[in-house]
CSV table of N, CA and C in Angstrom, one decimal:
chain,number,residue,atom,x,y,z
E,1,MET,N,-6.1,16.9,1.9
E,1,MET,CA,-5.4,16.4,3.0
E,1,MET,C,-5.4,14.8,3.0
E,2,ASP,N,-4.3,14.2,3.3
E,2,ASP,CA,-4.3,12.7,3.3
E,2,ASP,C,-5.0,12.3,4.6
E,3,GLU,N,-5.4,11.0,4.5
E,3,GLU,CA,-6.1,10.5,5.7
E,3,GLU,C,-5.5,9.1,6.0
E,4,LYS,N,-5.5,8.8,7.3
E,4,LYS,CA,-4.9,7.6,7.8
E,4,LYS,C,-5.9,6.6,8.2
E,5,ARG,N,-5.7,5.3,7.8
E,5,ARG,CA,-6.6,4.3,8.2
E,5,ARG,C,-6.3,3.9,9.6
E,6,SER,N,-7.3,3.6,10.4
E,6,SER,CA,-7.0,3.2,11.8
E,6,SER,C,-8.2,2.3,12.2
E,7,ASP,N,-7.9,1.0,12.3
E,7,ASP,CA,-8.9,0.1,12.8
E,7,ASP,C,-8.2,-1.2,13.3
E,8,SER,N,-9.0,-2.1,13.8
E,8,SER,CA,-8.4,-3.3,14.3
E,8,SER,C,-8.1,-4.3,13.2
E,9,ASN,N,-8.5,-4.0,12.0
E,9,ASN,CA,-8.3,-4.9,10.8
E,9,ASN,C,-7.9,-4.1,9.6
E,10,PRO,N,-6.6,-3.9,9.5
E,10,PRO,CA,-6.1,-3.0,8.4
E,10,PRO,C,-6.0,-3.8,7.0
E,11,SER,N,-6.6,-4.9,6.9
E,11,SER,CA,-6.6,-5.6,5.6
E,11,SER,C,-7.2,-4.8,4.5
E,12,THR,N,-6.6,-5.0,3.3
E,12,THR,CA,-7.2,-4.4,2.1
E,12,THR,C,-8.3,-5.2,1.5
E,13,GLU,N,-8.6,-6.3,2.1
E,13,GLU,CA,-9.6,-7.2,1.5
E,13,GLU,C,-11.0,-6.6,1.6
E,14,THR,N,-11.3,-5.9,2.7
E,14,THR,CA,-12.7,-5.4,2.8
E,14,THR,C,-12.6,-3.9,3.2
E,15,LYS,N,-13.6,-3.2,3.0
E,15,LYS,CA,-13.7,-1.8,3.3
E,15,LYS,C,-14.6,-1.5,4.4
E,16,GLU,N,-15.4,-2.4,4.9
E,16,GLU,CA,-16.5,-2.2,5.8
E,16,GLU,C,-16.0,-1.6,7.2
E,17,ASN,N,-14.8,-2.1,7.6
E,17,ASN,CA,-14.3,-1.7,9.0
E,17,ASN,C,-13.3,-0.6,9.0
E,18,ARG,N,-13.2,0.2,7.9
E,18,ARG,CA,-12.2,1.2,7.9
E,18,ARG,C,-12.7,2.5,8.5
E,19,THR,N,-11.8,3.1,9.3
E,19,THR,CA,-12.1,4.4,9.8
E,19,THR,C,-10.9,5.3,9.4
E,20,GLU,N,-11.2,6.4,8.8
E,20,GLU,CA,-10.2,7.3,8.3
E,20,GLU,C,-10.0,8.5,9.3
E,21,ILE,N,-8.7,8.8,9.6
E,21,ILE,CA,-8.4,9.8,10.6
E,21,ILE,C,-7.5,10.8,9.8
E,22,PRO,N,-7.7,12.1,9.8
E,22,PRO,CA,-6.9,13.0,9.1
E,22,PRO,C,-5.5,13.0,9.7
E,23,ASP,N,-4.5,13.3,8.8
E,23,ASP,CA,-3.1,13.4,9.2
E,23,ASP,C,-2.4,14.2,8.2
E,24,ASP,N,-1.3,14.9,8.5
E,24,ASP,CA,-0.6,15.7,7.6
E,24,ASP,C,0.4,15.0,6.8
E,25,ASP,N,0.8,13.8,7.1
E,25,ASP,CA,1.9,13.1,6.5
E,25,ASP,C,1.3,12.2,5.4
E,26,ASP,N,2.1,11.9,4.3
E,26,ASP,CA,1.6,11.0,3.3
E,26,ASP,C,1.8,9.5,3.6
E,27,THR,N,2.7,9.2,4.5
E,27,THR,CA,2.9,7.8,4.8
E,27,THR,C,2.6,7.6,6.3
E,28,HIS,N,2.1,6.4,6.6
E,28,HIS,CA,1.6,6.2,8.0
E,28,HIS,C,2.0,4.9,8.5
E,29,GLY,N,2.7,4.9,9.6
E,29,GLY,CA,3.1,3.6,10.2
E,29,GLY,C,2.0,3.1,11.1
E,30,ALA,N,2.0,1.8,11.3
E,30,ALA,CA,1.0,1.2,12.2
E,30,ALA,C,1.5,1.4,13.6
E,31,SER,N,0.5,1.5,14.5
E,31,SER,CA,0.8,1.6,15.9
E,31,SER,C,1.5,0.3,16.4
E,32,GLY,N,1.3,-0.7,15.7
E,32,GLY,CA,1.9,-2.0,16.0
E,32,GLY,C,1.6,-2.9,14.8
E,33,ARG,N,2.4,-3.9,14.6
E,33,ARG,CA,2.2,-4.7,13.4
E,33,ARG,C,1.1,-5.7,13.7
E,34,GLU,N,0.1,-5.7,12.8
E,34,GLU,CA,-1.1,-6.4,13.1
E,34,GLU,C,-1.3,-7.5,12.0
E,35,SER,N,-1.8,-8.7,12.3
E,35,SER,CA,-2.0,-9.7,11.3
E,35,SER,C,-3.3,-9.5,10.5
E,36,THR,N,-3.2,-9.9,9.3
E,36,THR,CA,-4.4,-9.9,8.5
E,36,THR,C,-5.3,-11.0,8.9
E,37,PRO,N,-6.6,-11.0,8.5
E,37,PRO,CA,-7.5,-12.1,8.9
E,37,PRO,C,-7.0,-13.5,8.6
E,38,ASP,N,-6.3,-13.7,7.4
E,38,ASP,CA,-5.9,-15.0,7.1
E,38,ASP,C,-4.6,-15.4,7.8
E,39,GLY,N,-4.0,-14.4,8.5
E,39,GLY,CA,-2.9,-14.7,9.4
E,39,GLY,C,-1.5,-14.9,8.6
E,40,SER,N,-1.5,-14.8,7.3
E,40,SER,CA,-0.3,-15.0,6.6
E,40,SER,C,0.5,-13.7,6.4
E,41,TRP,N,-0.1,-12.5,6.5
E,41,TRP,CA,0.5,-11.3,6.2
E,41,TRP,C,0.3,-10.3,7.4
E,42,THR,N,1.2,-9.5,7.7
E,42,THR,CA,1.1,-8.6,8.8
E,42,THR,C,1.2,-7.1,8.3
E,43,PHE,N,0.3,-6.3,8.6
E,43,PHE,CA,0.3,-4.9,8.2
E,43,PHE,C,1.5,-4.2,8.7
E,44,VAL,N,2.2,-3.4,7.9
E,44,VAL,CA,3.4,-2.7,8.3
E,44,VAL,C,3.1,-1.2,8.2
E,45,THR,N,2.7,-0.7,7.1
E,45,THR,CA,2.5,0.7,6.9
E,45,THR,C,1.7,0.9,5.6
E,46,GLN,N,1.3,2.2,5.5
E,46,GLN,CA,0.5,2.5,4.3
E,46,GLN,C,0.8,4.0,3.9
E,47,ALA,N,0.5,4.3,2.7
E,47,ALA,CA,0.6,5.7,2.2
E,47,ALA,C,-0.6,6.0,1.3
E,48,HIS,N,-0.8,7.2,1.0
E,48,HIS,CA,-1.9,7.6,0.1
E,48,HIS,C,-1.4,8.2,-1.1
E,49,TYR,N,-1.9,7.7,-2.3
E,49,TYR,CA,-1.5,8.2,-3.6
E,49,TYR,C,-2.7,9.0,-4.1
E,50,ASN,N,-2.5,10.2,-4.6
E,50,ASN,CA,-3.5,11.0,-5.2
E,50,ASN,C,-3.0,11.3,-6.6
E,51,PRO,N,-3.7,10.8,-7.7
E,51,PRO,CA,-3.2,11.0,-9.0
E,51,PRO,C,-3.2,12.5,-9.5
E,52,ASP,N,-3.9,13.3,-8.7
E,52,ASP,CA,-4.0,14.7,-9.1
E,52,ASP,C,-2.9,15.6,-8.5
E,53,GLU,N,-2.0,14.9,-7.7
E,53,GLU,CA,-0.9,15.6,-7.0
E,53,GLU,C,0.4,15.3,-7.8
E,54,SER,N,1.4,16.0,-7.4
E,54,SER,CA,2.7,15.9,-8.2
E,54,SER,C,3.5,14.6,-7.9
E,55,ARG,N,3.3,13.9,-6.8
E,55,ARG,CA,4.0,12.7,-6.5
E,55,ARG,C,3.4,11.6,-7.3
E,56,ASP,N,4.3,10.8,-8.0
E,56,ASP,CA,3.8,9.7,-8.8
E,56,ASP,C,3.7,8.5,-8.0
E,57,LEU,N,3.0,7.5,-8.6
E,57,LEU,CA,2.7,6.2,-7.9
E,57,LEU,C,4.0,5.5,-7.5
E,58,THR,N,5.0,5.5,-8.3
E,58,THR,CA,6.2,4.9,-8.0
E,58,THR,C,6.8,5.4,-6.7
E,59,THR,N,6.9,6.8,-6.6
E,59,THR,CA,7.4,7.4,-5.5
E,59,THR,C,6.7,7.1,-4.2
E,60,VAL,N,5.3,7.0,-4.3
E,60,VAL,CA,4.5,6.6,-3.1
E,60,VAL,C,4.8,5.2,-2.7
E,61,ILE,N,4.9,4.3,-3.6
E,61,ILE,CA,5.2,2.9,-3.3
E,61,ILE,C,6.6,2.7,-2.7
E,62,ILE,N,7.6,3.3,-3.4
E,62,ILE,CA,8.9,3.2,-2.9
E,62,ILE,C,9.1,3.8,-1.5
E,63,GLY,N,8.4,5.0,-1.3
E,63,GLY,CA,8.4,5.6,0.0
E,63,GLY,C,7.8,4.7,1.1
E,64,ALA,N,6.7,4.0,0.8
E,64,ALA,CA,6.1,3.1,1.8
E,64,ALA,C,7.0,2.0,2.1
E,65,VAL,N,7.6,1.4,1.1
E,65,VAL,CA,8.5,0.3,1.3
E,65,VAL,C,9.7,0.7,2.2
E,66,ALA,N,10.2,1.9,1.9
E,66,ALA,CA,11.3,2.5,2.6
E,66,ALA,C,10.9,2.7,4.1
E,67,GLU,N,9.7,3.2,4.3
E,67,GLU,CA,9.2,3.3,5.7
E,67,GLU,C,9.1,2.0,6.4
E,68,ALA,N,8.6,1.0,5.7
E,68,ALA,CA,8.5,-0.4,6.2
E,68,ALA,C,9.9,-0.9,6.7
E,69,GLU,N,10.9,-0.6,5.9
E,69,GLU,CA,12.3,-1.1,6.2
E,69,GLU,C,13.0,-0.1,7.1
E,70,ASP,N,12.4,1.0,7.4
E,70,ASP,CA,13.0,2.1,8.2
E,70,ASP,C,14.4,2.5,7.6
E,71,VAL,N,14.4,2.8,6.3
E,71,VAL,CA,15.6,3.3,5.6
E,71,VAL,C,15.2,4.5,4.8
E,72,PRO,N,16.1,5.3,4.3
E,72,PRO,CA,15.8,6.4,3.4
E,72,PRO,C,15.3,5.9,2.1
E,73,ILE,N,14.4,6.7,1.5
E,73,ILE,CA,13.8,6.2,0.2
E,73,ILE,C,14.9,5.9,-0.9
E,74,THR,N,16.0,6.6,-0.8
E,74,THR,CA,17.1,6.4,-1.8
E,74,THR,C,17.8,5.1,-1.7
E,75,GLU,N,17.5,4.3,-0.6
E,75,GLU,CA,18.1,3.0,-0.5
E,75,GLU,C,17.3,1.9,-1.1
E,76,ILE,N,16.1,2.2,-1.5
E,76,ILE,CA,15.3,1.2,-2.2
E,76,ILE,C,15.5,1.3,-3.7
E,77,THR,N,16.5,0.6,-4.1
E,77,THR,CA,16.9,0.7,-5.6
E,77,THR,C,17.0,-0.6,-6.3
E,78,ASN,N,17.2,-1.7,-5.6
E,78,ASN,CA,17.5,-3.0,-6.3
E,78,ASN,C,16.5,-4.1,-5.8
E,79,PRO,N,15.7,-4.7,-6.6
E,79,PRO,CA,15.6,-4.4,-8.0
E,79,PRO,C,14.8,-3.1,-8.2
E,80,PRO,N,15.0,-2.5,-9.4
E,80,PRO,CA,14.1,-1.3,-9.7
E,80,PRO,C,12.7,-1.8,-9.7
E,81,LEU,N,11.8,-0.9,-9.2
E,81,LEU,CA,10.4,-1.3,-9.2
E,81,LEU,C,9.8,-1.6,-10.6
E,82,TYR,N,10.3,-0.9,-11.6
E,82,TYR,CA,9.8,-1.1,-12.9
E,82,TYR,C,10.1,-2.5,-13.5
E,83,GLU,N,11.1,-3.2,-12.9
E,83,GLU,CA,11.5,-4.5,-13.3
E,83,GLU,C,10.5,-5.6,-12.6
E,84,VAL,N,9.8,-5.2,-11.6
E,84,VAL,CA,9.0,-6.1,-10.9
E,84,VAL,C,7.5,-6.0,-11.3
E,85,VAL,N,7.1,-4.8,-11.6
E,85,VAL,CA,5.6,-4.5,-11.9
E,85,VAL,C,5.5,-3.4,-12.8
E,86,ASP,N,4.4,-3.4,-13.6
E,86,ASP,CA,4.1,-2.3,-14.6
E,86,ASP,C,3.3,-1.2,-13.9
E,87,ILE,N,4.0,-0.2,-13.3
E,87,ILE,CA,3.4,0.8,-12.6
E,87,ILE,C,2.5,1.7,-13.4
E,88,ALA,N,2.9,1.9,-14.7
E,88,ALA,CA,2.0,2.7,-15.6
E,88,ALA,C,0.7,1.9,-15.8
E,89,GLY,N,0.8,0.6,-15.9
E,89,GLY,CA,-0.4,-0.2,-16.1
E,89,GLY,C,-1.3,-0.2,-14.9
E,90,ILE,N,-0.7,-0.2,-13.7
E,90,ILE,CA,-1.5,-0.1,-12.4
E,90,ILE,C,-2.2,1.3,-12.4
E,91,ASP,N,-1.4,2.3,-12.6
E,91,ASP,CA,-1.9,3.7,-12.6
E,91,ASP,C,-3.1,3.8,-13.5
E,92,ASP,N,-2.9,3.3,-14.7
E,92,ASP,CA,-4.0,3.4,-15.7
E,92,ASP,C,-5.2,2.6,-15.4
E,93,ALA,N,-5.0,1.4,-14.9
E,93,ALA,CA,-6.1,0.5,-14.5
E,93,ALA,C,-6.9,1.0,-13.4
E,94,LEU,N,-6.2,1.5,-12.3
E,94,LEU,CA,-6.9,2.0,-11.1
E,94,LEU,C,-7.3,3.4,-11.1
E,95,PHE,N,-6.5,4.3,-11.8
E,95,PHE,CA,-6.8,5.7,-11.7
E,95,PHE,C,-7.0,6.4,-13.1
E,96,GLY,N,-6.9,5.6,-14.2
E,96,GLY,CA,-7.1,6.2,-15.5
E,96,GLY,C,-8.5,6.6,-15.9
E,97,ARG,N,-9.5,6.0,-15.2
E,97,ARG,CA,-10.9,6.3,-15.5
E,97,ARG,C,-11.6,6.5,-14.2
E,98,PRO,N,-11.5,7.6,-13.6
E,98,PRO,CA,-12.0,7.9,-12.3
E,98,PRO,C,-13.5,7.6,-12.2
E,99,GLU,N,-14.3,7.8,-13.3
E,99,GLU,CA,-15.7,7.5,-13.2
E,99,GLU,C,-16.0,6.1,-13.0
E,100,ALA,N,-15.1,5.2,-13.5
E,100,ALA,CA,-15.3,3.8,-13.4
E,100,ALA,C,-14.7,3.2,-12.1
E,101,ASN,N,-13.7,3.8,-11.6
E,101,ASN,CA,-13.0,3.2,-10.5
E,101,ASN,C,-13.2,3.8,-9.1
E,102,ARG,N,-13.6,5.0,-9.0
E,102,ARG,CA,-13.7,5.6,-7.7
E,102,ARG,C,-15.1,5.7,-7.2
E,103,ASN,N,-16.0,5.2,-7.9
E,103,ASN,CA,-17.4,5.2,-7.4
E,103,ASN,C,-17.9,3.9,-6.8
E,104,GLY,N,-17.3,3.6,-5.6
E,104,GLY,CA,-17.7,2.5,-4.9
E,104,GLY,C,-17.1,1.1,-5.3
E,105,THR,N,-16.1,1.1,-6.1
E,105,THR,CA,-15.5,-0.2,-6.5
E,105,THR,C,-14.5,-0.6,-5.5
E,106,ASP,N,-14.1,-1.8,-5.5
E,106,ASP,CA,-13.1,-2.4,-4.6
E,106,ASP,C,-11.9,-2.8,-5.4
E,107,SER,N,-11.5,-2.2,-6.5
E,107,SER,CA,-10.4,-2.6,-7.3
E,107,SER,C,-9.1,-2.5,-6.5
E,108,THR,N,-8.3,-3.6,-6.5
E,108,THR,CA,-7.0,-3.7,-5.9
E,108,THR,C,-6.0,-4.4,-6.7
E,109,VAL,N,-4.8,-3.9,-6.8
E,109,VAL,CA,-3.7,-4.7,-7.4
E,109,VAL,C,-2.7,-5.0,-6.3
E,110,GLU,N,-2.3,-6.3,-6.3
E,110,GLU,CA,-1.3,-6.7,-5.3
E,110,GLU,C,-0.1,-7.3,-6.0
E,111,PHE,N,1.1,-7.0,-5.5
E,111,PHE,CA,2.3,-7.6,-6.0
E,111,PHE,C,3.4,-7.7,-4.8
E,112,ARG,N,4.4,-8.4,-5.1
E,112,ARG,CA,5.5,-8.6,-4.1
E,112,ARG,C,6.7,-7.8,-4.5
E,113,TYR,N,7.3,-7.1,-3.5
E,113,TYR,CA,8.4,-6.3,-3.7
E,113,TYR,C,9.3,-6.2,-2.4
E,114,HIS,N,10.5,-6.5,-2.5
E,114,HIS,CA,11.4,-6.4,-1.4
E,114,HIS,C,11.0,-7.4,-0.3
E,115,GLY,N,10.3,-8.4,-0.6
E,115,GLY,CA,9.8,-9.4,0.4
E,115,GLY,C,8.5,-8.9,1.0
E,116,TYR,N,7.9,-7.8,0.6
E,116,TYR,CA,6.6,-7.4,1.1
E,116,TYR,C,5.5,-7.6,0.1
E,117,LYS,N,4.3,-7.6,0.6
E,117,LYS,CA,3.1,-7.6,-0.2
E,117,LYS,C,2.7,-6.2,-0.3
E,118,VAL,N,2.6,-5.6,-1.5
E,118,VAL,CA,2.2,-4.2,-1.7
E,118,VAL,C,0.8,-4.3,-2.4
E,119,SER,N,-0.2,-3.6,-1.8
E,119,SER,CA,-1.5,-3.5,-2.3
E,119,SER,C,-1.8,-2.1,-2.7
E,120,VAL,N,-2.3,-1.9,-3.9
E,120,VAL,CA,-2.7,-0.6,-4.4
E,120,VAL,C,-4.1,-0.6,-4.6
E,121,GLU,N,-4.9,0.2,-4.0
E,121,GLU,CA,-6.4,0.3,-4.1
E,121,GLU,C,-6.8,1.4,-5.0
E,122,ALA,N,-8.0,1.3,-5.6
E,122,ALA,CA,-8.5,2.4,-6.4
E,122,ALA,C,-8.8,3.7,-5.7
E,123,ASP,N,-8.9,3.6,-4.4
E,123,ASP,CA,-9.1,4.8,-3.6
E,123,ASP,C,-7.8,5.5,-3.2
E,124,GLY,N,-6.7,5.0,-3.7
E,124,GLY,CA,-5.4,5.6,-3.5
E,124,GLY,C,-4.5,5.0,-2.4
E,125,TRP,N,-5.1,4.1,-1.6
E,125,TRP,CA,-4.3,3.6,-0.5
E,125,TRP,C,-3.3,2.6,-1.0
E,126,VAL,N,-2.0,2.7,-0.6
E,126,VAL,CA,-1.0,1.8,-0.8
E,126,VAL,C,-0.6,1.2,0.5
E,127,THR,N,-0.8,-0.1,0.6
E,127,THR,CA,-0.6,-0.8,1.9
E,127,THR,C,0.6,-1.8,1.7
E,128,VAL,N,1.5,-1.8,2.7
E,128,VAL,CA,2.7,-2.7,2.7
E,128,VAL,C,2.5,-3.6,3.9
E,129,SER,N,2.6,-4.9,3.6
E,129,SER,CA,2.5,-6.0,4.6
E,129,SER,C,3.7,-6.9,4.4
E,130,GLU,N,4.0,-7.5,5.6
E,130,GLU,CA,5.1,-8.5,5.5
E,130,GLU,C,4.6,-9.9,6.0
E,131,ARG,N,5.3,-10.9,5.6
E,131,ARG,CA,4.9,-12.3,6.0
E,131,ARG,C,4.9,-12.3,7.5
E,132,SER,N,3.8,-12.9,8.1
E,132,SER,CA,3.8,-13.1,9.5
E,132,SER,C,4.8,-14.2,9.9
E,133,GLU,N,5.3,-14.2,11.1
E,133,GLU,CA,6.3,-15.1,11.5
E,133,GLU,C,5.7,-16.6,11.4
E,134,ASP,N,4.4,-16.8,11.7
E,134,ASP,CA,3.8,-18.1,11.6
E,134,ASP,C,3.8,-18.6,10.2
E,135,ALA,N,3.4,-17.7,9.2
E,135,ALA,CA,3.4,-18.1,7.8
E,135,ALA,C,4.8,-18.4,7.3
E,136,ALA,N,5.8,-17.6,7.7
E,136,ALA,CA,7.1,-17.8,7.2
E,136,ALA,C,7.6,-19.1,7.7
E,137,ALA,N,7.3,-19.5,9.0
E,137,ALA,CA,7.7,-20.8,9.5
E,137,ALA,C,7.1,-21.9,8.8
E,138,ASP,N,5.8,-21.7,8.4
E,138,ASP,CA,5.1,-22.8,7.7
E,138,ASP,C,5.4,-22.9,6.2
E,139,GLY,N,6.3,-22.0,5.7
E,139,GLY,CA,6.7,-22.0,4.3
E,139,GLY,C,5.7,-21.4,3.4
E,140,GLU,N,4.8,-20.6,3.9
E,140,GLU,CA,3.8,-20.0,3.0
E,140,GLU,C,4.4,-18.9,2.1
């Protein structure tokens, strides 16, 4: 069963403050958009990827971005995700050697897609954040 993160600090930078709450859905919207500690990105949504299940990492990422934009997953097509980032490389680096990556490591890959910051963690969480209004106004 997938689990949802719920805390006052949804940043992917640390794991100390995470609380996981069971949920039946693979993607999870935030109860409100919350700023990350550095104030430049705002948490939008997240989804959980399990390499042992049939949904591939690309589908999980595109689904999370579609949820962030509140559109059907089929509308997230341009640019194709494979033109932005090497998903197979991320999958292999984070999930290819479970004994090396899932035993207490904090491995994370971040990239930009559709104007969002997408973070993929070795524990399977895919987090989508958008630029905060203050950061966008400052030109960050």
